[in-house]
């Protein structure tokens, strides 16, 4: 169901799926060349910072998991909603940035943020219901919605306004069957961070229209620009908020699959015993993270030094600046927005400057085969003829990747667009 703006959707595309195909195209090129590949593969397509040695988790995290595992206390099943001490620690961690206190009963442990997304949509699904998703966005939402028979309606994010939500479009899309609006902040795939004022408007709009907000904060606190990260839960007294998050990005441990689904709702909309019972029953059929990983969470949250976070932010700021500066040197790609958070940014393709490139997917496959550089086609996140570039990489890899992209442009540039 397409509504407003571009009609591109992601129902048949997954990020991992298209990145796998891009890697296969490089492998095929190697086979054609007798197994020789002159260039190492540089991937700026996957949001996994652990691929680069400059991004590593803390010693505190490693020691906490080791201690938990070796204690022999956490080899059995955990409660399906999560260990009590883990839920309590996450409630305390999130409460630091809220004007009210969460309790452990507000927190449910999930296998990464992806499972938290599935839980949120499963709990909201009902006949004729629809959900409002951002474009560009994270395609897992659409995939989960289709499995739950939730109608998807897209509102655009506005690049000329720092990728803010088009609230006029939200008002025109919503009806009596709208159950929720998804806000991803800090933004994936756009690298934006929403201001307090904008999030307040989002909350007021949702209240007026009568639906809740799903706040995807998997990149929570990864803000390195002029605007600080503001949790959507700050506005929980205006509109009910389901907060989704994980250890994955801030602690650089995506493979640990430790996420959370949290009712940030001081007005008590989710306190109805029937709703709580429904949550618990649904978690009874899910498999959560390994018990020993859950048991390590309190130590990880309480003892990680602030210097670790500052180092990560400095690295992301530096790498995003390198990307932004390079983009200005390559005529066929453009970004007027300097990233302020998360680990990725959107870049617009100017196909009119290229001789034999038909769209963003064609661009990415030819770039992969010719230069062994992997970028994500914008089509995968809902914007055709854009690119998503992940900057969670070391500076030398980013520099080398953009040098190759520049060579690719010069090779494919229309004659009249080449510099004299």
C-alpha positions as a Markdown table, in Angstrom:
| # | Residue | x | y | z |
|---|---|---|---|---|
| 1 | Unk | 0.0 | 0.0 | 0.0 |
| 2 | Unk | 1.8 | 3.1 | -1.1 |
| 3 | Unk | 0.8 | 6.5 | 0.2 |
| 4 | Unk | 2.4 | 9.9 | -0.5 |
| 5 | Unk | 5.9 | 10.5 | -1.9 |
| 6 | Unk | 7.9 | 7.8 | -3.7 |
| 7 | Unk | 6.1 | 4.5 | -4.3 |
| 8 | Unk | 9.1 | 2.4 | -3.6 |
| 9 | Unk | 8.6 | -0.2 | -0.9 |
| 10 | Unk | 10.8 | -2.9 | 0.5 |
| 11 | Unk | 8.5 | -5.9 | 0.8 |
| 12 | Unk | 10.6 | -8.1 | -1.4 |
| 13 | Unk | 14.0 | -6.8 | -0.3 |
| 14 | Unk | 16.0 | -7.3 | 2.9 |
| 15 | Unk | 19.2 | -5.5 | 3.7 |
| 16 | Unk | 21.1 | -8.8 | 4.4 |
| 17 | Unk | 19.6 | -10.3 | 1.3 |
| 18 | Unk | 20.8 | -7.6 | -1.1 |
| 19 | Unk | 24.2 | -7.3 | 0.6 |
| 20 | Unk | 24.7 | -11.1 | 0.1 |
| 21 | Unk | 23.9 | -10.7 | -3.6 |
| 22 | Unk | 26.5 | -7.9 | -3.8 |
| 23 | Unk | 29.1 | -10.1 | -2.2 |
| 24 | Unk | 28.2 | -12.9 | -4.6 |
| 25 | Unk | 28.8 | -10.6 | -7.5 |
| 26 | Unk | 32.3 | -9.9 | -6.3 |
| 27 | Unk | 32.9 | -13.6 | -5.9 |
| 28 | Unk | 31.7 | -14.3 | -9.4 |
| 29 | Unk | 34.1 | -11.6 | -10.7 |
| 30 | Unk | 37.0 | -13.3 | -8.9 |
| 31 | Unk | 36.1 | -16.6 | -10.4 |
| 32 | Unk | 36.0 | -15.1 | -13.8 |
| 33 | Unk | 39.5 | -13.8 | -13.2 |
| 34 | Unk | 40.8 | -17.2 | -12.1 |
| 35 | Unk | 40.4 | -16.6 | -8.4 |
| 36 | Unk | 42.4 | -13.4 | -8.4 |
| 37 | Unk | 41.1 | -10.2 | -6.8 |
| 38 | Unk | 43.4 | -7.2 | -6.9 |
| 39 | Unk | 41.4 | -5.2 | -4.4 |
| 40 | Unk | 40.2 | -6.1 | -0.9 |
| 41 | Unk | 36.5 | -5.9 | -0.3 |
| 42 | Unk | 35.4 | -2.8 | 1.6 |
| 43 | Unk | 31.9 | -2.9 | 2.9 |
| 44 | Unk | 30.1 | 0.3 | 3.8 |
| 45 | Unk | 26.8 | -1.5 | 3.5 |
| 46 | Unk | 26.2 | -3.4 | 6.8 |
| 47 | Unk | 25.6 | -1.6 | 10.1 |
| 48 | Unk | 28.0 | -3.9 | 12.0 |
| 49 | Unk | 30.8 | -1.9 | 13.5 |
| 50 | Unk | 32.6 | -5.0 | 14.7 |
| 51 | Unk | 33.8 | -5.6 | 11.1 |
| 52 | Unk | 36.5 | -2.9 | 11.8 |
| 53 | Unk | 39.1 | -3.1 | 14.6 |
| 54 | Unk | 38.6 | 0.5 | 15.6 |
| 55 | Unk | 35.2 | -0.5 | 17.1 |
| 56 | Unk | 35.5 | -2.9 | 20.0 |
| 57 | Unk | 33.3 | -3.4 | 23.1 |
| 58 | Unk | 34.6 | -2.6 | 26.6 |
| 59 | Unk | 36.7 | -4.9 | 28.7 |
| 60 | Unk | 33.9 | -4.5 | 31.3 |
| 61 | Unk | 31.5 | -6.2 | 28.9 |
| 62 | Unk | 33.8 | -9.0 | 28.1 |
| 63 | Unk | 34.6 | -9.6 | 31.8 |
| 64 | Unk | 30.9 | -9.5 | 32.8 |
| 65 | Unk | 30.0 | -12.1 | 30.2 |
| 66 | Unk | 33.0 | -14.3 | 31.2 |
| 67 | Unk | 32.2 | -14.1 | 34.9 |
| 68 | Unk | 28.5 | -14.9 | 34.2 |
| 69 | Unk | 29.3 | -17.9 | 32.0 |
| 70 | Unk | 32.0 | -19.3 | 34.4 |
| 71 | Unk | 29.9 | -18.9 | 37.5 |
| 72 | Unk | 27.8 | -21.9 | 36.5 |
| 73 | Unk | 24.7 | -20.1 | 37.7 |
| 74 | Unk | 23.2 | -19.1 | 34.4 |
| 75 | Unk | 23.2 | -22.3 | 32.2 |
| 76 | Unk | 19.4 | -22.9 | 32.7 |
| 77 | Unk | 16.3 | -21.3 | 31.3 |
| 78 | Unk | 15.6 | -17.7 | 32.2 |
| 79 | Unk | 12.0 | -16.5 | 32.8 |
| 80 | Unk | 10.5 | -15.9 | 29.4 |
| 81 | Unk | 10.2 | -12.1 | 30.0 |
| 82 | Unk | 13.8 | -12.0 | 31.1 |
| 83 | Unk | 15.9 | -12.3 | 34.3 |
| 84 | Unk | 14.5 | -10.0 | 37.1 |
| 85 | Unk | 17.9 | -8.4 | 37.7 |
| 86 | Unk | 18.3 | -7.7 | 34.0 |
| 87 | Unk | 14.9 | -6.1 | 33.7 |
| 88 | Unk | 15.6 | -4.0 | 36.8 |
| 89 | Unk | 19.0 | -2.8 | 35.5 |
| 90 | Unk | 17.5 | -1.8 | 32.1 |
| 91 | Unk | 14.7 | 0.0 | 33.8 |
| 92 | Unk | 17.2 | 2.0 | 35.9 |
| 93 | Unk | 19.4 | 2.7 | 32.9 |
| 94 | Unk | 16.5 | 4.1 | 30.8 |
| 95 | Unk | 15.1 | 6.0 | 33.8 |
| 96 | Unk | 18.3 | 8.2 | 33.9 |
| 97 | Unk | 17.0 | 10.1 | 30.9 |
| 98 | Unk | 13.3 | 10.2 | 31.8 |
| 99 | Unk | 11.2 | 12.5 | 34.1 |
| 100 | Unk | 9.7 | 9.4 | 35.8 |
| 101 | Unk | 11.0 | 6.1 | 37.0 |
| 102 | Unk | 10.5 | 2.8 | 35.2 |
| 103 | Unk | 10.1 | -0.5 | 37.1 |
| 104 | Unk | 11.3 | -3.9 | 36.1 |
| 105 | Unk | 7.7 | -4.8 | 35.2 |
| 106 | Unk | 7.8 | -2.2 | 32.3 |
| 107 | Unk | 10.8 | -4.1 | 30.7 |
| 108 | Unk | 10.7 | -7.3 | 28.6 |
| 109 | Unk | 14.0 | -8.8 | 27.4 |
| 110 | Unk | 14.1 | -9.7 | 23.7 |
| 111 | Unk | 16.6 | -11.4 | 21.3 |
| 112 | Unk | 17.9 | -8.1 | 19.8 |
| 113 | Unk | 15.9 | -5.1 | 18.8 |
| 114 | Unk | 14.5 | -7.1 | 15.8 |
| 115 | Unk | 12.5 | -9.3 | 18.1 |
| 116 | Unk | 11.3 | -6.3 | 20.0 |
| 117 | Unk | 10.0 | -4.9 | 16.6 |
| 118 | Unk | 8.1 | -8.2 | 16.0 |
| 119 | Unk | 6.6 | -8.2 | 19.5 |
| 120 | Unk | 5.4 | -4.6 | 19.1 |
| 121 | Unk | 3.7 | -5.3 | 15.8 |
| 122 | Unk | 2.2 | -8.6 | 17.0 |
| 123 | Unk | 0.7 | -6.9 | 20.0 |
| 124 | Unk | -0.9 | -4.2 | 17.9 |
| 125 | Unk | -2.2 | -6.3 | 15.1 |
| 126 | Unk | -6.0 | -6.6 | 14.7 |
| 127 | Unk | -8.4 | -6.7 | 11.7 |
| 128 | Unk | -8.2 | -3.7 | 9.4 |
| 129 | Unk | -5.4 | -2.1 | 11.5 |
| 130 | Unk | -2.7 | 0.0 | 9.8 |
| 131 | Unk | 0.7 | 1.3 | 11.0 |
| 132 | Unk | 2.6 | 4.4 | 9.9 |
| 133 | Unk | 6.2 | 3.8 | 8.9 |
| 134 | Unk | 9.0 | 6.3 | 7.9 |
| 135 | Unk | 10.4 | 6.4 | 4.4 |
| 136 | Unk | 13.3 | 5.9 | 4.2 |
| 137 | Unk | 13.3 | 3.5 | 7.1 |
| 138 | Unk | 14.2 | 0.0 | 8.4 |
| 139 | Unk | 12.6 | -2.7 | 6.1 |
| 140 | Unk | 12.1 | -5.2 | 9.0 |
| 141 | Unk | 9.1 | -3.2 | 10.0 |
| 142 | Unk | 7.3 | -3.8 | 6.7 |
| 143 | Unk | 8.2 | -7.5 | 6.7 |
| 144 | Unk | 6.9 | -8.0 | 10.2 |
| 145 | Unk | 3.8 | -6.0 | 9.4 |
| 146 | Unk | 3.0 | -8.1 | 6.4 |
| 147 | Unk | 3.3 | -11.3 | 8.5 |
| 148 | Unk | 0.9 | -9.8 | 11.0 |
| 149 | Unk | -1.5 | -8.6 | 8.3 |
| 150 | Unk | -1.0 | -5.0 | 9.3 |
| 151 | Unk | -1.5 | -2.5 | 6.5 |
| 152 | Unk | 1.5 | -0.3 | 6.0 |
| 153 | Unk | 1.3 | 3.4 | 5.2 |
| 154 | Unk | 4.4 | 5.5 | 4.6 |
| 155 | Unk | 5.1 | 9.0 | 5.6 |
| 156 | Unk | 8.2 | 10.7 | 4.2 |
| 157 | Unk | 11.2 | 12.0 | 6.1 |
| 158 | Unk | 12.2 | 15.4 | 4.7 |
| 159 | Unk | 15.9 | 15.7 | 3.7 |
| 160 | Unk | 15.6 | 19.4 | 3.3 |
| 161 | Unk | 14.6 | 19.6 | 7.0 |
| 162 | Unk | 17.2 | 17.4 | 8.5 |
| 163 | Unk | 15.1 | 14.3 | 7.8 |
| 164 | Unk | 12.3 | 15.4 | 10.1 |
| 165 | Unk | 9.0 | 13.6 | 10.0 |
| 166 | Unk | 6.4 | 15.1 | 7.6 |
| 167 | Unk | 3.7 | 15.6 | 10.2 |
| 168 | Unk | 1.2 | 16.9 | 7.6 |
| 169 | Unk | 1.5 | 13.6 | 5.8 |
| 170 | Unk | 1.0 | 11.8 | 9.1 |
| 171 | Unk | -2.3 | 13.6 | 9.6 |
| 172 | Unk | -3.5 | 12.8 | 6.1 |
| 173 | Unk | -2.5 | 9.1 | 6.3 |
| 174 | Unk | -4.0 | 8.4 | 9.8 |
| 175 | Unk | -7.5 | 7.2 | 10.3 |
| 176 | Unk | -9.6 | 5.4 | 13.0 |
| 177 | Unk | -7.7 | 2.1 | 12.3 |
| 178 | Unk | -4.2 | 3.5 | 12.7 |
| 179 | Unk | -2.6 | 1.8 | 15.7 |
| 180 | Unk | 0.9 | 3.4 | 15.8 |
| 181 | Unk | 3.6 | 5.5 | 14.3 |
| 182 | Unk | 7.2 | 4.4 | 14.2 |
| 183 | Unk | 10.0 | 6.9 | 15.1 |
| 184 | Unk | 13.6 | 5.8 | 14.6 |
| 185 | Unk | 15.9 | 8.1 | 16.6 |
| 186 | Unk | 18.9 | 8.5 | 16.1 |
| 187 | Unk | 18.0 | 7.9 | 12.5 |
| 188 | Unk | 18.7 | 4.8 | 10.5 |
| 189 | Unk | 19.3 | 5.1 | 7.6 |
| 190 | Unk | 19.6 | 8.9 | 7.6 |
| 191 | Unk | 22.1 | 9.8 | 10.4 |
| 192 | Unk | 19.7 | 12.4 | 11.8 |
| 193 | Unk | 18.9 | 13.2 | 15.5 |
| 194 | Unk | 15.5 | 14.7 | 16.3 |
| 195 | Unk | 15.3 | 17.8 | 18.5 |
| 196 | Unk | 13.2 | 17.9 | 21.7 |
| 197 | Unk | 10.8 | 20.3 | 19.9 |
| 198 | Unk | 10.2 | 18.0 | 17.0 |
| 199 | Unk | 9.6 | 15.0 | 19.2 |
| 200 | Unk | 7.2 | 17.0 | 21.2 |
| 201 | Unk | 5.2 | 17.8 | 18.0 |
| 202 | Unk | 5.3 | 14.1 | 17.1 |
| 203 | Unk | 3.9 | 13.2 | 20.5 |
| 204 | Unk | 1.2 | 15.9 | 20.3 |
| 205 | Unk | 0.2 | 14.7 | 16.8 |
| 206 | Unk | -0.1 | 11.1 | 17.9 |
| 207 | Unk | -2.2 | 12.1 | 20.9 |
| 208 | Unk | -4.5 | 14.2 | 18.7 |
| 209 | Unk | -4.9 | 11.4 | 16.2 |
| 210 | Unk | -5.3 | 8.7 | 18.8 |
| 211 | Unk | -2.5 | 6.2 | 18.4 |
| 212 | Unk | 0.7 | 5.3 | 20.2 |
| 213 | Unk | 4.3 | 5.8 | 19.3 |
| 214 | Unk | 6.9 | 3.0 | 18.7 |
| 215 | Unk | 10.3 | 4.5 | 19.5 |
| 216 | Unk | 13.1 | 2.6 | 17.9 |
| 217 | Unk | 16.1 | 3.7 | 19.9 |
| 218 | Unk | 18.6 | 1.0 | 18.9 |
| 219 | Unk | 21.1 | 3.8 | 18.2 |
| 220 | Unk | 20.2 | 5.6 | 21.5 |
| 221 | Unk | 22.9 | 8.0 | 22.7 |
| 222 | Unk | 24.9 | 7.7 | 19.5 |
| 223 | Unk | 24.5 | 11.4 | 18.8 |
| 224 | Unk | 27.6 | 13.5 | 18.0 |
| 225 | Unk | 26.2 | 16.7 | 16.4 |
| 226 | Unk | 24.6 | 19.8 | 17.9 |
| 227 | Unk | 21.5 | 18.0 | 19.1 |
| 228 | Unk | 21.5 | 15.7 | 22.1 |
| 229 | Unk | 19.7 | 12.4 | 22.1 |
| 230 | Unk | 16.2 | 12.8 | 23.6 |
| 231 | Unk | 14.3 | 9.5 | 24.3 |
| 232 | Unk | 10.7 | 9.5 | 23.1 |
| 233 | Unk | 9.7 | 8.2 | 26.5 |
| 234 | Unk | 10.2 | 11.8 | 27.8 |
| 235 | Unk | 6.8 | 12.5 | 26.2 |
| 236 | Unk | 5.2 | 9.3 | 27.6 |
| 237 | Unk | 2.8 | 11.4 | 29.7 |
| 238 | Unk | 1.4 | 12.9 | 26.4 |
| 239 | Unk | 1.1 | 9.7 | 24.4 |
| 240 | Unk | 1.9 | 6.0 | 25.2 |
| 241 | Unk | 5.3 | 5.0 | 24.0 |
| 242 | Unk | 6.7 | 1.6 | 23.3 |
| 243 | Unk | 10.5 | 1.9 | 23.5 |
| 244 | Unk | 12.7 | -0.6 | 21.6 |
| 245 | Unk | 16.4 | -0.8 | 22.1 |
| 246 | Unk | 19.4 | -3.1 | 22.6 |
| 247 | Unk | 23.1 | -3.3 | 23.7 |
| 248 | Unk | 24.0 | -3.9 | 20.0 |
| 249 | Unk | 25.1 | -0.5 | 18.8 |
| 250 | Unk | 26.1 | 1.6 | 21.8 |
| 251 | Unk | 28.2 | -1.3 | 23.3 |
| 252 | Unk | 29.2 | -2.7 | 19.8 |
| 253 | Unk | 28.0 | -6.2 | 20.4 |
| 254 | Unk | 25.3 | -6.8 | 17.8 |
| 255 | Unk | 25.9 | -10.6 | 17.9 |
| 256 | Unk | 25.0 | -10.9 | 21.5 |
| 257 | Unk | 21.3 | -10.3 | 20.6 |
| 258 | Unk | 20.4 | -8.5 | 23.8 |
| 259 | Unk | 17.4 | -6.2 | 23.3 |
| 260 | Unk | 14.4 | -4.8 | 25.1 |
| 261 | Unk | 10.8 | -4.0 | 24.7 |
| 262 | Unk | 9.7 | -1.3 | 27.2 |
| 263 | Unk | 6.4 | 0.3 | 28.1 |
| 264 | Unk | 7.4 | 4.0 | 28.7 |
| 265 | Unk | 4.0 | 5.0 | 29.8 |
| 266 | Unk | 3.6 | 6.8 | 33.1 |
| 267 | Unk | -0.1 | 7.3 | 32.5 |
| 268 | Unk | -0.6 | 3.5 | 32.8 |
| 269 | Unk | -2.2 | 2.7 | 29.5 |
| 270 | Unk | -0.4 | -0.6 | 29.4 |
| 271 | Unk | -1.1 | -1.5 | 33.1 |
| 272 | Unk | -4.4 | -3.2 | 32.3 |
| 273 | Unk | -4.0 | -6.8 | 33.6 |
| 274 | Unk | -5.3 | -8.2 | 30.4 |
| 275 | Unk | -2.7 | -6.3 | 28.4 |
| 276 | Unk | 0.1 | -7.4 | 30.7 |
| 277 | Unk | -1.1 | -11.0 | 30.5 |
| 278 | Unk | -1.1 | -10.8 | 26.7 |
| 279 | Unk | 2.5 | -9.6 | 26.7 |
| 280 | Unk | 3.5 | -12.4 | 29.0 |
| 281 | Unk | 1.8 | -15.1 | 27.0 |
| 282 | Unk | 3.4 | -13.9 | 23.8 |
| 283 | Unk | 6.8 | -14.0 | 25.4 |
| 284 | Unk | 6.1 | -17.6 | 26.5 |
| 285 | Unk | 6.4 | -18.6 | 22.9 |
| 286 | Unk | 9.6 | -16.6 | 22.2 |
| 287 | Unk | 13.2 | -17.5 | 22.8 |
| 288 | Unk | 15.1 | -14.7 | 24.5 |
| 289 | Unk | 18.9 | -14.1 | 24.7 |
| 290 | Unk | 21.2 | -16.6 | 26.3 |
| 291 | Unk | 20.7 | -16.6 | 30.1 |
| 292 | Unk | 24.4 | -15.9 | 30.8 |
| 293 | Unk | 24.3 | -12.8 | 28.5 |
| 294 | Unk | 21.3 | -11.5 | 30.3 |
| 295 | Unk | 23.0 | -12.0 | 33.7 |
| 296 | Unk | 25.9 | -9.9 | 32.5 |
| 297 | Unk | 23.7 | -6.9 | 31.7 |
| 298 | Unk | 23.6 | -5.2 | 35.2 |
| 299 | Unk | 27.4 | -5.0 | 35.4 |
| 300 | Unk | 27.7 | -3.8 | 31.8 |
| 301 | Unk | 25.1 | -1.0 | 32.3 |
| 302 | Unk | 26.5 | 0.1 | 35.7 |
| 303 | Unk | 30.2 | -0.1 | 35.2 |
| 304 | Unk | 30.9 | 1.0 | 31.6 |
| 305 | Unk | 33.1 | 4.1 | 31.8 |
| 306 | Unk | 31.9 | 7.2 | 30.0 |
| 307 | Unk | 35.3 | 7.4 | 28.2 |
| 308 | Unk | 34.3 | 4.4 | 26.2 |
| 309 | Unk | 31.2 | 6.1 | 24.9 |
| 310 | Unk | 33.1 | 9.3 | 24.1 |
| 311 | Unk | 35.7 | 7.4 | 22.1 |
| 312 | Unk | 33.0 | 5.7 | 20.1 |
| 313 | Unk | 31.3 | 9.0 | 19.4 |
| 314 | Unk | 34.6 | 10.6 | 18.4 |
| 315 | Unk | 35.3 | 7.8 | 16.0 |
| 316 | Unk | 31.8 | 8.0 | 14.4 |
| 317 | Unk | 32.0 | 11.8 | 14.1 |
| 318 | Unk | 35.4 | 11.6 | 12.4 |
| 319 | Unk | 34.4 | 8.9 | 10.0 |
| 320 | Unk | 31.1 | 10.6 | 9.1 |
| 321 | Unk | 33.0 | 13.9 | 8.4 |
| 322 | Unk | 35.3 | 12.0 | 6.1 |
| 323 | Unk | 32.3 | 10.6 | 4.2 |
| 324 | Unk | 30.6 | 14.0 | 4.0 |
| 325 | Unk | 33.8 | 15.7 | 2.7 |
| 326 | Unk | 34.4 | 13.0 | 0.1 |
| 327 | Unk | 30.9 | 13.2 | -1.2 |
| 328 | Unk | 31.4 | 16.8 | -2.2 |
| 329 | Unk | 34.3 | 15.7 | -4.4 |
| 330 | Unk | 32.3 | 13.2 | -6.5 |
| 331 | Unk | 29.7 | 14.9 | -8.7 |
| 332 | Unk | 27.3 | 11.9 | -9.1 |
| 333 | Unk | 26.5 | 11.7 | -5.4 |
| 334 | Unk | 25.2 | 14.4 | -3.1 |
| 335 | Unk | 24.2 | 15.0 | 0.5 |
| 336 | Unk | 23.2 | 18.3 | 1.9 |
| 337 | Unk | 22.9 | 16.9 | 5.4 |
| 338 | Unk | 25.9 | 16.3 | 7.6 |
| 339 | Unk | 25.2 | 13.2 | 9.8 |
| 340 | Unk | 24.6 | 13.9 | 13.5 |
| 341 | Unk | 24.1 | 10.4 | 14.8 |
| 342 | Unk | 23.7 | 6.6 | 14.3 |
| 343 | Unk | 26.1 | 4.9 | 11.9 |
| 344 | Unk | 24.7 | 5.6 | 8.5 |
| 345 | Unk | 23.7 | 8.3 | 6.1 |
| 346 | Unk | 21.7 | 8.7 | 2.9 |
| 347 | Unk | 23.3 | 10.0 | -0.3 |
| 348 | Unk | 21.4 | 11.0 | -3.5 |
| 349 | Unk | 22.5 | 9.6 | -6.9 |
| 350 | Unk | 22.6 | 11.9 | -9.9 |
| 351 | Unk | 22.1 | 9.4 | -12.7 |
| 352 | Unk | 22.1 | 12.1 | -15.4 |
| 353 | Unk | 25.8 | 12.3 | -15.0 |
| 354 | Unk | 26.4 | 8.6 | -15.6 |
| 355 | Unk | 26.6 | 7.0 | -19.0 |
| 356 | Unk | 25.5 | 3.4 | -18.4 |
| 357 | Unk | 24.0 | 3.2 | -14.9 |
| 358 | Unk | 20.2 | 2.7 | -14.8 |
| 359 | Unk | 19.4 | 3.0 | -11.1 |
| 360 | Unk | 20.7 | 2.7 | -7.6 |
| 361 | Unk | 20.7 | -1.1 | -7.7 |
| 362 | Unk | 22.6 | -1.1 | -11.0 |
| 363 | Unk | 25.1 | 1.4 | -9.5 |
| 364 | Unk | 25.8 | -0.8 | -6.4 |
| 365 | Unk | 26.3 | -4.0 | -8.4 |
| 366 | Unk | 28.6 | -2.4 | -10.9 |
| 367 | Unk | 30.5 | -0.7 | -8.1 |
| 368 | Unk | 30.9 | -4.0 | -6.3 |
| 369 | Unk | 32.1 | -5.9 | -9.4 |
| 370 | Unk | 34.5 | -3.2 | -10.6 |
| 371 | Unk | 35.8 | -1.7 | -7.3 |
| 372 | Unk | 35.0 | -4.3 | -4.6 |
| 373 | Unk | 33.2 | -1.6 | -2.6 |
| 374 | Unk | 29.8 | -2.5 | -1.2 |
| 375 | Unk | 27.1 | 0.2 | -0.6 |
| 376 | Unk | 23.4 | -0.4 | 0.1 |
| 377 | Unk | 21.0 | 0.6 | -2.6 |
| 378 | Unk | 18.5 | 3.2 | -1.3 |
| 379 | Unk | 15.7 | 1.0 | -2.7 |
| 380 | Unk | 16.3 | -1.4 | 0.1 |
| 381 | Unk | 15.3 | 1.2 | 2.6 |
| 382 | Unk | 12.5 | 2.8 | 0.6 |
| 383 | Unk | 14.3 | 5.5 | -1.5 |
| 384 | Unk | 15.0 | 4.7 | -5.1 |
| 385 | Unk | 18.2 | 6.2 | -6.6 |
| 386 | Unk | 19.7 | 7.0 | -3.2 |
| 387 | Unk | 22.4 | 5.1 | -1.4 |
| 388 | Unk | 22.9 | 4.2 | 2.2 |
| 389 | Unk | 26.5 | 4.5 | 3.3 |
| 390 | Unk | 27.5 | 3.1 | 6.7 |
| 391 | Unk | 30.4 | 5.1 | 8.2 |
| 392 | Unk | 31.1 | 2.7 | 11.2 |
| 393 | Unk | 34.5 | 1.9 | 9.7 |
| 394 | Unk | 38.1 | 3.0 | 10.1 |
| 395 | Unk | 39.3 | 6.1 | 8.4 |
| 396 | Unk | 41.7 | 4.4 | 6.0 |
| 397 | Unk | 39.0 | 2.0 | 4.7 |
| 398 | Unk | 36.6 | 4.9 | 4.2 |
| 399 | Unk | 39.2 | 6.9 | 2.4 |
| 400 | Unk | 40.1 | 4.0 | 0.1 |
| 401 | Unk | 36.4 | 3.2 | -0.6 |
| 402 | Unk | 35.7 | 6.8 | -1.7 |
| 403 | Unk | 38.8 | 6.9 | -3.9 |
| 404 | Unk | 37.5 | 3.8 | -5.7 |
| 405 | Unk | 34.0 | 5.4 | -5.9 |
| 406 | Unk | 35.6 | 8.4 | -7.5 |
| 407 | Unk | 37.4 | 6.2 | -10.0 |
| 408 | Unk | 34.1 | 4.4 | -10.7 |
| 409 | Unk | 32.5 | 7.8 | -11.4 |
| 410 | Unk | 35.2 | 8.9 | -13.8 |
| 411 | Unk | 34.9 | 5.6 | -15.7 |
| 412 | Unk | 31.2 | 5.9 | -16.1 |
| 413 | Unk | 30.7 | 9.6 | -16.3 |
| 414 | Unk | 29.1 | 11.1 | -19.4 |
| 415 | Unk | 31.7 | 12.9 | -21.5 |
| 416 | Unk | 30.2 | 16.3 | -21.0 |
| 417 | Unk | 30.1 | 15.8 | -17.2 |
| 418 | Unk | 33.7 | 14.9 | -16.8 |
| 419 | Unk | 36.0 | 17.6 | -15.3 |
| 420 | Unk | 38.3 | 19.3 | -17.8 |
